[in-house]
Amino acid sequence: DIQMTQSPSSLSASVGDRVTITCQASQDISNYLNWYQQKPGKAPKLLIYDASNLETGVPSRFSGSGSGTDFTFTISSLQPEDIATYYCQQYDNLPPFFGGGTKVEIK
Amino acid sequence: QVQLVQSGAEVKKPGSSVKVSCKASGGTFSSYAISWVRQAPGQGLEWMGRIIPILGIANYAQKFQGRVTITADKSTSTAYMELSSLRSEDTAVYYCARGGGSSGWQIDYWGQGTLVTVSS
């Protein structure tokens, strides 16, 4: 199984800050990586697929990069509505494990 | 507009089974994979398995092999997830979700979630 190590597990930042989350795969997964946003009590929402492609309708302040084993998710300018937990997910091999999540809060 | 509507909350006794449904509308049900993902209280997301209705083939996470069965009824555009031999650790919100895109893993539409509580 391919394990996904996501960091940090939580962060606190100010509105307008640049926020970066990393996800490391235990083996090469090419670009087979999704990023999701989950707000409390809600289902996850796909933001980024294939490591760097923005899902339709998702604001451009969200972006993803990386390939192989190391991936980065960035919010270029944190907004109050971005308060949520963010998850990466690999889909190179079954099972498509999720990372442990990063809880983003406003400072 | 694609919608996935799941059945309501369940309370089950340890050792029993639960079957959760997920009815799709607004899209071509058979062509997309339907995954089941669960989330225990305060915990992360856990993929359980998926089915591609047009093929009728299901894949399961090793952790749930032998306890979970995922099926799909193309005539009603409904997917089902049945989990047996329930224990307290199975208390969670269970989501169905559609996998789209060229990879089939752009999980772009999610059901509202079904809370399953396992308690004696």
PDB file of C-alpha atoms in Angstrom:
ATOM      1  CA  ASP A   1       0.000   0.000   0.000  1.00  0.00           C
ATOM      2  CA  ILE A   2       1.116   3.541  -0.714  1.00  0.00           C
ATOM      3  CA  GLN A   3       1.125   5.682   2.416  1.00  0.00           C
ATOM      4  CA  MET A   4       0.582   9.433   2.265  1.00  0.00           C
ATOM      5  CA  THR A   5       2.273  11.671   4.828  1.00  0.00           C
ATOM      6  CA  GLN A   6       0.709  15.096   5.004  1.00  0.00           C
ATOM      7  CA  SER A   7       2.103  18.054   6.922  1.00  0.00           C
ATOM      8  CA  PRO A   8       1.517  20.051   8.929  1.00  0.00           C
ATOM      9  CA  SER A   9      -1.453  18.500  10.701  1.00  0.00           C
ATOM     10  CA  SER A  10      -2.698  21.988  11.526  1.00  0.00           C
ATOM     11  CA  LEU A  11      -1.747  25.574  10.890  1.00  0.00           C
ATOM     12  CA  SER A  12      -2.902  29.035  11.813  1.00  0.00           C
ATOM     13  CA  ALA A  13      -2.458  31.925   9.402  1.00  0.00           C
ATOM     14  CA  SER A  14      -3.747  35.439   8.845  1.00  0.00           C
ATOM     15  CA  VAL A  15      -6.152  36.496   6.125  1.00  0.00           C
ATOM     16  CA  GLY A  16      -4.107  37.254   3.031  1.00  0.00           C
ATOM     17  CA  ASP A  17      -1.242  34.934   3.985  1.00  0.00           C
ATOM     18  CA  ARG A  18       0.201  32.358   1.654  1.00  0.00           C
ATOM     19  CA  VAL A  19      -0.466  28.863   2.985  1.00  0.00           C
ATOM     20  CA  THR A  20       1.438  25.755   1.933  1.00  0.00           C
ATOM     21  CA  ILE A  21       0.657  22.117   2.704  1.00  0.00           C
ATOM     22  CA  THR A  22       2.845  19.207   1.691  1.00  0.00           C
ATOM     23  CA  CYS A  23       2.069  15.598   0.980  1.00  0.00           C
ATOM     24  CA  GLN A  24       4.681  12.883   0.587  1.00  0.00           C
ATOM     25  CA  ALA A  25       3.993   9.492  -0.934  1.00  0.00           C
ATOM     26  CA  SER A  26       5.826   6.371   0.235  1.00  0.00           C
ATOM     27  CA  GLN A  27       6.621   5.578  -3.402  1.00  0.00           C
ATOM     28  CA  ASP A  28       6.465   7.203  -6.832  1.00  0.00           C
ATOM     29  CA  ILE A  29       2.858   7.990  -7.746  1.00  0.00           C
ATOM     30  CA  SER A  30       3.617  10.116 -10.827  1.00  0.00           C
ATOM     31  CA  ASN A  31       0.994  12.889 -10.745  1.00  0.00           C
ATOM     32  CA  TYR A  32      -1.886  10.719  -9.518  1.00  0.00           C
ATOM     33  CA  LEU A  33      -2.881  12.979  -6.655  1.00  0.00           C
ATOM     34  CA  ASN A  34      -6.027  14.841  -5.641  1.00  0.00           C
ATOM     35  CA  TRP A  35      -6.509  17.613  -3.081  1.00  0.00           C
ATOM     36  CA  TYR A  36      -9.820  18.057  -1.241  1.00  0.00           C
ATOM     37  CA  GLN A  37     -11.280  20.660   1.071  1.00  0.00           C
ATOM     38  CA  GLN A  38     -13.657  19.601   3.827  1.00  0.00           C
ATOM     39  CA  LYS A  39     -15.613  22.046   5.954  1.00  0.00           C
ATOM     40  CA  PRO A  40     -17.114  20.903   9.270  1.00  0.00           C
ATOM     41  CA  GLY A  41     -20.192  18.752   8.822  1.00  0.00           C
ATOM     42  CA  LYS A  42     -19.846  18.725   5.051  1.00  0.00           C
ATOM     43  CA  ALA A  43     -18.662  16.271   2.419  1.00  0.00           C
ATOM     44  CA  PRO A  44     -15.207  16.802   0.932  1.00  0.00           C
ATOM     45  CA  LYS A  45     -14.893  18.942  -2.180  1.00  0.00           C
ATOM     46  CA  LEU A  46     -12.405  18.234  -4.948  1.00  0.00           C
ATOM     47  CA  LEU A  47     -10.097  21.212  -5.545  1.00  0.00           C
ATOM     48  CA  ILE A  48      -7.131  19.827  -7.490  1.00  0.00           C
ATOM     49  CA  TYR A  49      -6.767  16.661  -9.572  1.00  0.00           C
ATOM     50  CA  ASP A  50      -3.768  15.125 -11.340  1.00  0.00           C
ATOM     51  CA  ALA A  51      -1.593  17.042  -8.848  1.00  0.00           C
ATOM     52  CA  SER A  52      -1.919  20.438 -10.479  1.00  0.00           C
ATOM     53  CA  ASN A  53      -5.216  20.750 -12.360  1.00  0.00           C
ATOM     54  CA  LEU A  54      -7.789  23.080 -10.868  1.00  0.00           C
ATOM     55  CA  GLU A  55     -11.282  21.615 -10.717  1.00  0.00           C
ATOM     56  CA  THR A  56     -13.903  23.649 -12.555  1.00  0.00           C
ATOM     57  CA  GLY A  57     -15.296  26.486 -10.459  1.00  0.00           C
ATOM     58  CA  VAL A  58     -12.521  26.429  -7.863  1.00  0.00           C
ATOM     59  CA  PRO A  59     -10.936  29.843  -7.168  1.00  0.00           C
ATOM     60  CA  SER A  60      -7.525  30.397  -8.707  1.00  0.00           C
ATOM     61  CA  ARG A  61      -5.924  31.153  -5.332  1.00  0.00           C
ATOM     62  CA  PHE A  62      -5.770  27.386  -4.891  1.00  0.00           C
ATOM     63  CA  SER A  63      -2.986  25.536  -6.673  1.00  0.00           C
ATOM     64  CA  GLY A  64      -1.093  22.271  -6.579  1.00  0.00           C
ATOM     65  CA  SER A  65       2.291  21.119  -7.784  1.00  0.00           C
ATOM     66  CA  GLY A  66       4.661  18.196  -7.643  1.00  0.00           C
ATOM     67  CA  SER A  67       5.175  14.748  -9.062  1.00  0.00           C
ATOM     68  CA  GLY A  68       6.757  11.500  -8.004  1.00  0.00           C
ATOM     69  CA  THR A  69       6.701  11.466  -4.219  1.00  0.00           C
ATOM     70  CA  ASP A  70       6.558  15.122  -3.175  1.00  0.00           C
ATOM     71  CA  PHE A  71       3.553  17.372  -3.617  1.00  0.00           C
ATOM     72  CA  THR A  72       2.544  20.856  -2.528  1.00  0.00           C
ATOM     73  CA  PHE A  73      -0.832  22.514  -2.134  1.00  0.00           C
ATOM     74  CA  THR A  74      -0.935  26.297  -1.898  1.00  0.00           C
ATOM     75  CA  ILE A  75      -3.503  28.923  -1.039  1.00  0.00           C
ATOM     76  CA  SER A  76      -1.975  32.117  -2.391  1.00  0.00           C
ATOM     77  CA  SER A  77      -4.033  34.478  -0.243  1.00  0.00           C
ATOM     78  CA  LEU A  78      -5.955  32.910   2.617  1.00  0.00           C
ATOM     79  CA  GLN A  79      -9.606  33.953   2.869  1.00  0.00           C
ATOM     80  CA  PRO A  80     -11.974  33.467   5.813  1.00  0.00           C
ATOM     81  CA  GLU A  81     -14.037  30.989   3.797  1.00  0.00           C
ATOM     82  CA  ASP A  82     -10.961  28.774   3.351  1.00  0.00           C
ATOM     83  CA  ILE A  83     -11.163  27.597   6.956  1.00  0.00           C
ATOM     84  CA  ALA A  84     -11.368  23.839   6.541  1.00  0.00           C
ATOM     85  CA  THR A  85      -9.412  20.627   6.632  1.00  0.00           C
ATOM     86  CA  TYR A  86      -7.484  19.756   3.493  1.00  0.00           C
ATOM     87  CA  TYR A  87      -6.642  16.216   2.368  1.00  0.00           C
ATOM     88  CA  CYS A  88      -4.420  14.783  -0.317  1.00  0.00           C
ATOM     89  CA  GLN A  89      -5.270  11.437  -1.920  1.00  0.00           C
ATOM     90  CA  GLN A  90      -3.170   9.239  -4.175  1.00  0.00           C
ATOM     91  CA  TYR A  91      -4.774   7.127  -6.860  1.00  0.00           C
ATOM     92  CA  ASP A  92      -1.783   5.471  -8.474  1.00  0.00           C
ATOM     93  CA  ASN A  93      -2.502   2.205  -6.709  1.00  0.00           C
ATOM     94  CA  LEU A  94      -5.398   0.705  -4.795  1.00  0.00           C
ATOM     95  CA  PRO A  95      -6.278   1.465  -2.084  1.00  0.00           C
ATOM     96  CA  PRO A  96      -6.310   5.204  -2.815  1.00  0.00           C
ATOM     97  CA  PHE A  97      -5.191   6.309   0.628  1.00  0.00           C
ATOM     98  CA  PHE A  98      -5.803   9.811   1.885  1.00  0.00           C
ATOM     99  CA  GLY A  99      -3.292  11.855   3.803  1.00  0.00           C
ATOM    100  CA  GLY A 100      -4.033  12.545   7.451  1.00  0.00           C
ATOM    101  CA  GLY A 101      -5.395  16.028   6.776  1.00  0.00           C
ATOM    102  CA  THR A 102      -4.339  19.597   7.535  1.00  0.00           C
ATOM    103  CA  LYS A 103      -6.661  21.780   9.570  1.00  0.00           C
ATOM    104  CA  VAL A 104      -6.368  25.414   8.510  1.00  0.00           C
ATOM    105  CA  GLU A 105      -7.429  28.114  10.949  1.00  0.00           C
ATOM    106  CA  ILE A 106      -7.392  31.894  10.950  1.00  0.00           C
ATOM    107  CA  LYS A 107      -4.952  33.560  13.301  1.00  0.00           C
TER     108      LYS A 107
ATOM    109  CA  GLN B   1     -26.590  18.742 -12.102  1.00  0.00           C
ATOM    110  CA  VAL B   2     -25.333  15.495 -10.620  1.00  0.00           C
ATOM    111  CA  GLN B   3     -26.717  14.632  -7.211  1.00  0.00           C
ATOM    112  CA  LEU B   4     -26.022  11.709  -4.927  1.00  0.00           C
ATOM    113  CA  VAL B   5     -28.651  11.241  -2.236  1.00  0.00           C
ATOM    114  CA  GLN B   6     -27.938   8.778   0.540  1.00  0.00           C
ATOM    115  CA  SER B   7     -30.245   6.955   2.908  1.00  0.00           C
ATOM    116  CA  GLY B   8     -30.774   8.152   6.441  1.00  0.00           C
ATOM    117  CA  ALA B   9     -28.900   7.665   9.675  1.00  0.00           C
ATOM    118  CA  GLU B  10     -28.758   4.193  11.224  1.00  0.00           C
ATOM    119  CA  VAL B  11     -28.223   2.856  14.725  1.00  0.00           C
ATOM    120  CA  LYS B  12     -27.010  -0.735  14.822  1.00  0.00           C
ATOM    121  CA  LYS B  13     -26.049  -3.318  17.410  1.00  0.00           C
ATOM    122  CA  PRO B  14     -22.564  -4.817  17.420  1.00  0.00           C
ATOM    123  CA  GLY B  15     -22.410  -7.892  15.217  1.00  0.00           C
ATOM    124  CA  SER B  16     -25.220  -6.769  12.934  1.00  0.00           C
ATOM    125  CA  SER B  17     -25.074  -5.404   9.390  1.00  0.00           C
ATOM    126  CA  VAL B  18     -25.955  -2.110   7.778  1.00  0.00           C
ATOM    127  CA  LYS B  19     -26.830  -1.315   4.178  1.00  0.00           C
ATOM    128  CA  VAL B  20     -26.552   2.269   2.956  1.00  0.00           C
ATOM    129  CA  SER B  21     -27.958   3.398  -0.371  1.00  0.00           C
ATOM    130  CA  CYS B  22     -26.828   6.143  -2.717  1.00  0.00           C
ATOM    131  CA  LYS B  23     -29.195   7.264  -5.459  1.00  0.00           C
ATOM    132  CA  ALA B  24     -27.726   9.197  -8.359  1.00  0.00           C
ATOM    133  CA  SER B  25     -29.488  11.679 -10.577  1.00  0.00           C
ATOM    134  CA  GLY B  26     -28.502  14.137 -13.256  1.00  0.00           C
ATOM    135  CA  GLY B  27     -25.756  12.106 -14.891  1.00  0.00           C
ATOM    136  CA  THR B  28     -24.896   8.824 -16.568  1.00  0.00           C
ATOM    137  CA  PHE B  29     -24.817   6.524 -13.582  1.00  0.00           C
ATOM    138  CA  SER B  30     -23.412   3.373 -15.154  1.00  0.00           C
ATOM    139  CA  SER B  31     -20.289   4.908 -16.688  1.00  0.00           C
ATOM    140  CA  TYR B  32     -18.793   6.322 -13.505  1.00  0.00           C
ATOM    141  CA  ALA B  33     -17.176   4.630 -10.553  1.00  0.00           C
ATOM    142  CA  ILE B  34     -18.922   5.012  -7.226  1.00  0.00           C
ATOM    143  CA  SER B  35     -16.618   4.945  -4.226  1.00  0.00           C
ATOM    144  CA  TRP B  36     -17.514   4.612  -0.577  1.00  0.00           C
ATOM    145  CA  VAL B  37     -15.465   6.628   1.899  1.00  0.00           C
ATOM    146  CA  ARG B  38     -15.989   6.745   5.636  1.00  0.00           C
ATOM    147  CA  GLN B  39     -15.001   9.183   8.350  1.00  0.00           C
ATOM    148  CA  ALA B  40     -15.007   8.277  12.024  1.00  0.00           C
ATOM    149  CA  PRO B  41     -15.797  11.106  14.462  1.00  0.00           C
ATOM    150  CA  GLY B  42     -12.954  13.625  14.467  1.00  0.00           C
ATOM    151  CA  GLN B  43     -10.876  11.463  12.138  1.00  0.00           C
ATOM    152  CA  GLY B  44      -9.719  11.520   8.542  1.00  0.00           C
ATOM    153  CA  LEU B  45     -11.087  10.006   5.360  1.00  0.00           C
ATOM    154  CA  GLU B  46     -10.890   6.277   4.681  1.00  0.00           C
ATOM    155  CA  TRP B  47     -11.601   4.709   1.292  1.00  0.00           C
ATOM    156  CA  MET B  48     -13.526   1.460   1.564  1.00  0.00           C
ATOM    157  CA  GLY B  49     -14.075   0.382  -2.011  1.00  0.00           C
ATOM    158  CA  ARG B  50     -15.741   1.226  -5.276  1.00  0.00           C
ATOM    159  CA  ILE B  51     -17.851  -0.186  -8.070  1.00  0.00           C
ATOM    160  CA  ILE B  52     -18.134   0.626 -11.759  1.00  0.00           C
ATOM    161  CA  PRO B  53     -21.809  -0.109 -12.439  1.00  0.00           C
ATOM    162  CA  ILE B  54     -21.456  -0.715 -16.166  1.00  0.00           C
ATOM    163  CA  LEU B  55     -18.890  -3.439 -15.446  1.00  0.00           C
ATOM    164  CA  GLY B  56     -20.435  -4.658 -12.223  1.00  0.00           C
ATOM    165  CA  ILE B  57     -16.936  -5.005 -10.790  1.00  0.00           C
ATOM    166  CA  ALA B  58     -16.150  -3.930  -7.237  1.00  0.00           C
ATOM    167  CA  ASN B  59     -12.768  -3.378  -5.580  1.00  0.00           C
ATOM    168  CA  TYR B  60     -12.313  -3.263  -1.832  1.00  0.00           C
ATOM    169  CA  ALA B  61      -9.683  -2.031   0.568  1.00  0.00           C
ATOM    170  CA  GLN B  62      -7.914  -4.986   2.177  1.00  0.00           C
ATOM    171  CA  LYS B  63      -8.998  -3.741   5.583  1.00  0.00           C
ATOM    172  CA  PHE B  64     -12.668  -4.349   4.733  1.00  0.00           C
ATOM    173  CA  GLN B  65     -12.345  -7.500   2.598  1.00  0.00           C
ATOM    174  CA  GLY B  66     -14.899 -10.045   3.646  1.00  0.00           C
ATOM    175  CA  ARG B  67     -16.994  -7.513   5.583  1.00  0.00           C
ATOM    176  CA  VAL B  68     -18.061  -5.046   2.911  1.00  0.00           C
ATOM    177  CA  THR B  69     -20.120  -5.580  -0.215  1.00  0.00           C
ATOM    178  CA  ILE B  70     -20.683  -2.827  -2.747  1.00  0.00           C
ATOM    179  CA  THR B  71     -23.349  -3.304  -5.380  1.00  0.00           C
ATOM    180  CA  ALA B  72     -25.147  -1.191  -7.945  1.00  0.00           C
ATOM    181  CA  ASP B  73     -28.590  -1.308  -9.537  1.00  0.00           C
ATOM    182  CA  LYS B  74     -28.376   0.305 -12.966  1.00  0.00           C
ATOM    183  CA  SER B  75     -32.153   0.305 -13.362  1.00  0.00           C
ATOM    184  CA  THR B  76     -32.587   2.665 -10.416  1.00  0.00           C
ATOM    185  CA  SER B  77     -29.173   4.405 -10.575  1.00  0.00           C
ATOM    186  CA  THR B  78     -28.542   3.369  -7.008  1.00  0.00           C
ATOM    187  CA  ALA B  79     -25.391   2.072  -5.363  1.00  0.00           C
ATOM    188  CA  TYR B  80     -25.319   0.195  -2.085  1.00  0.00           C
ATOM    189  CA  MET B  81     -22.714  -0.449   0.570  1.00  0.00           C
ATOM    190  CA  GLU B  82     -23.316  -3.223   3.069  1.00  0.00           C
ATOM    191  CA  LEU B  83     -20.996  -3.636   6.042  1.00  0.00           C
ATOM    192  CA  SER B  84     -21.341  -6.688   8.253  1.00  0.00           C
ATOM    193  CA  SER B  85     -20.084  -7.818  11.661  1.00  0.00           C
ATOM    194  CA  LEU B  86     -20.331  -4.255  12.891  1.00  0.00           C
ATOM    195  CA  ARG B  87     -18.264  -3.107  15.846  1.00  0.00           C
ATOM    196  CA  SER B  88     -18.078   0.162  17.720  1.00  0.00           C
ATOM    197  CA  GLU B  89     -15.106   1.276  15.607  1.00  0.00           C
ATOM    198  CA  ASP B  90     -17.387   1.277  12.559  1.00  0.00           C
ATOM    199  CA  THR B  91     -19.258   4.266  13.945  1.00  0.00           C
ATOM    200  CA  ALA B  92     -18.699   6.859  11.248  1.00  0.00           C
ATOM    201  CA  VAL B  93     -20.199   8.974   8.517  1.00  0.00           C
ATOM    202  CA  TYR B  94     -20.271   6.977   5.303  1.00  0.00           C
ATOM    203  CA  TYR B  95     -20.092   8.842   2.003  1.00  0.00           C
ATOM    204  CA  CYS B  96     -20.693   7.693  -1.535  1.00  0.00           C
ATOM    205  CA  ALA B  97     -18.865   9.647  -4.206  1.00  0.00           C
ATOM    206  CA  ARG B  98     -18.576   9.620  -7.975  1.00  0.00           C
ATOM    207  CA  GLY B  99     -15.235   9.208  -9.679  1.00  0.00           C
ATOM    208  CA  GLY B 100     -14.981  11.030 -12.989  1.00  0.00           C
ATOM    209  CA  GLY B 101     -12.318  12.316 -15.345  1.00  0.00           C
ATOM    210  CA  SER B 102     -10.017  10.286 -17.564  1.00  0.00           C
ATOM    211  CA  SER B 103      -8.600   8.415 -14.575  1.00  0.00           C
ATOM    212  CA  GLY B 104     -11.963   7.719 -12.970  1.00  0.00           C
ATOM    213  CA  TRP B 105     -10.495   9.109  -9.781  1.00  0.00           C
ATOM    214  CA  GLN B 106     -11.607  12.724 -10.025  1.00  0.00           C
ATOM    215  CA  ILE B 107     -14.029  12.275  -7.122  1.00  0.00           C
ATOM    216  CA  ASP B 108     -16.109  15.254  -8.000  1.00  0.00           C
ATOM    217  CA  TYR B 109     -19.567  14.595  -6.541  1.00  0.00           C
ATOM    218  CA  TRP B 110     -20.306  13.391  -3.050  1.00  0.00           C
ATOM    219  CA  GLY B 111     -23.408  12.285  -1.227  1.00  0.00           C
ATOM    220  CA  GLN B 112     -24.476  14.102   1.905  1.00  0.00           C
ATOM    221  CA  GLY B 113     -23.167  11.346   4.163  1.00  0.00           C
ATOM    222  CA  THR B 114     -24.932   8.765   6.316  1.00  0.00           C
ATOM    223  CA  LEU B 115     -24.141   8.494  10.012  1.00  0.00           C
ATOM    224  CA  VAL B 116     -23.941   4.906  11.185  1.00  0.00           C
ATOM    225  CA  THR B 117     -23.766   4.487  14.932  1.00  0.00           C
ATOM    226  CA  VAL B 118     -22.834   1.096  16.353  1.00  0.00           C
ATOM    227  CA  SER B 119     -23.828   0.780  19.968  1.00  0.00           C
ATOM    228  CA  SER B 120     -25.180  -1.861  22.300  1.00  0.00           C
TER     229      SER B 120
END
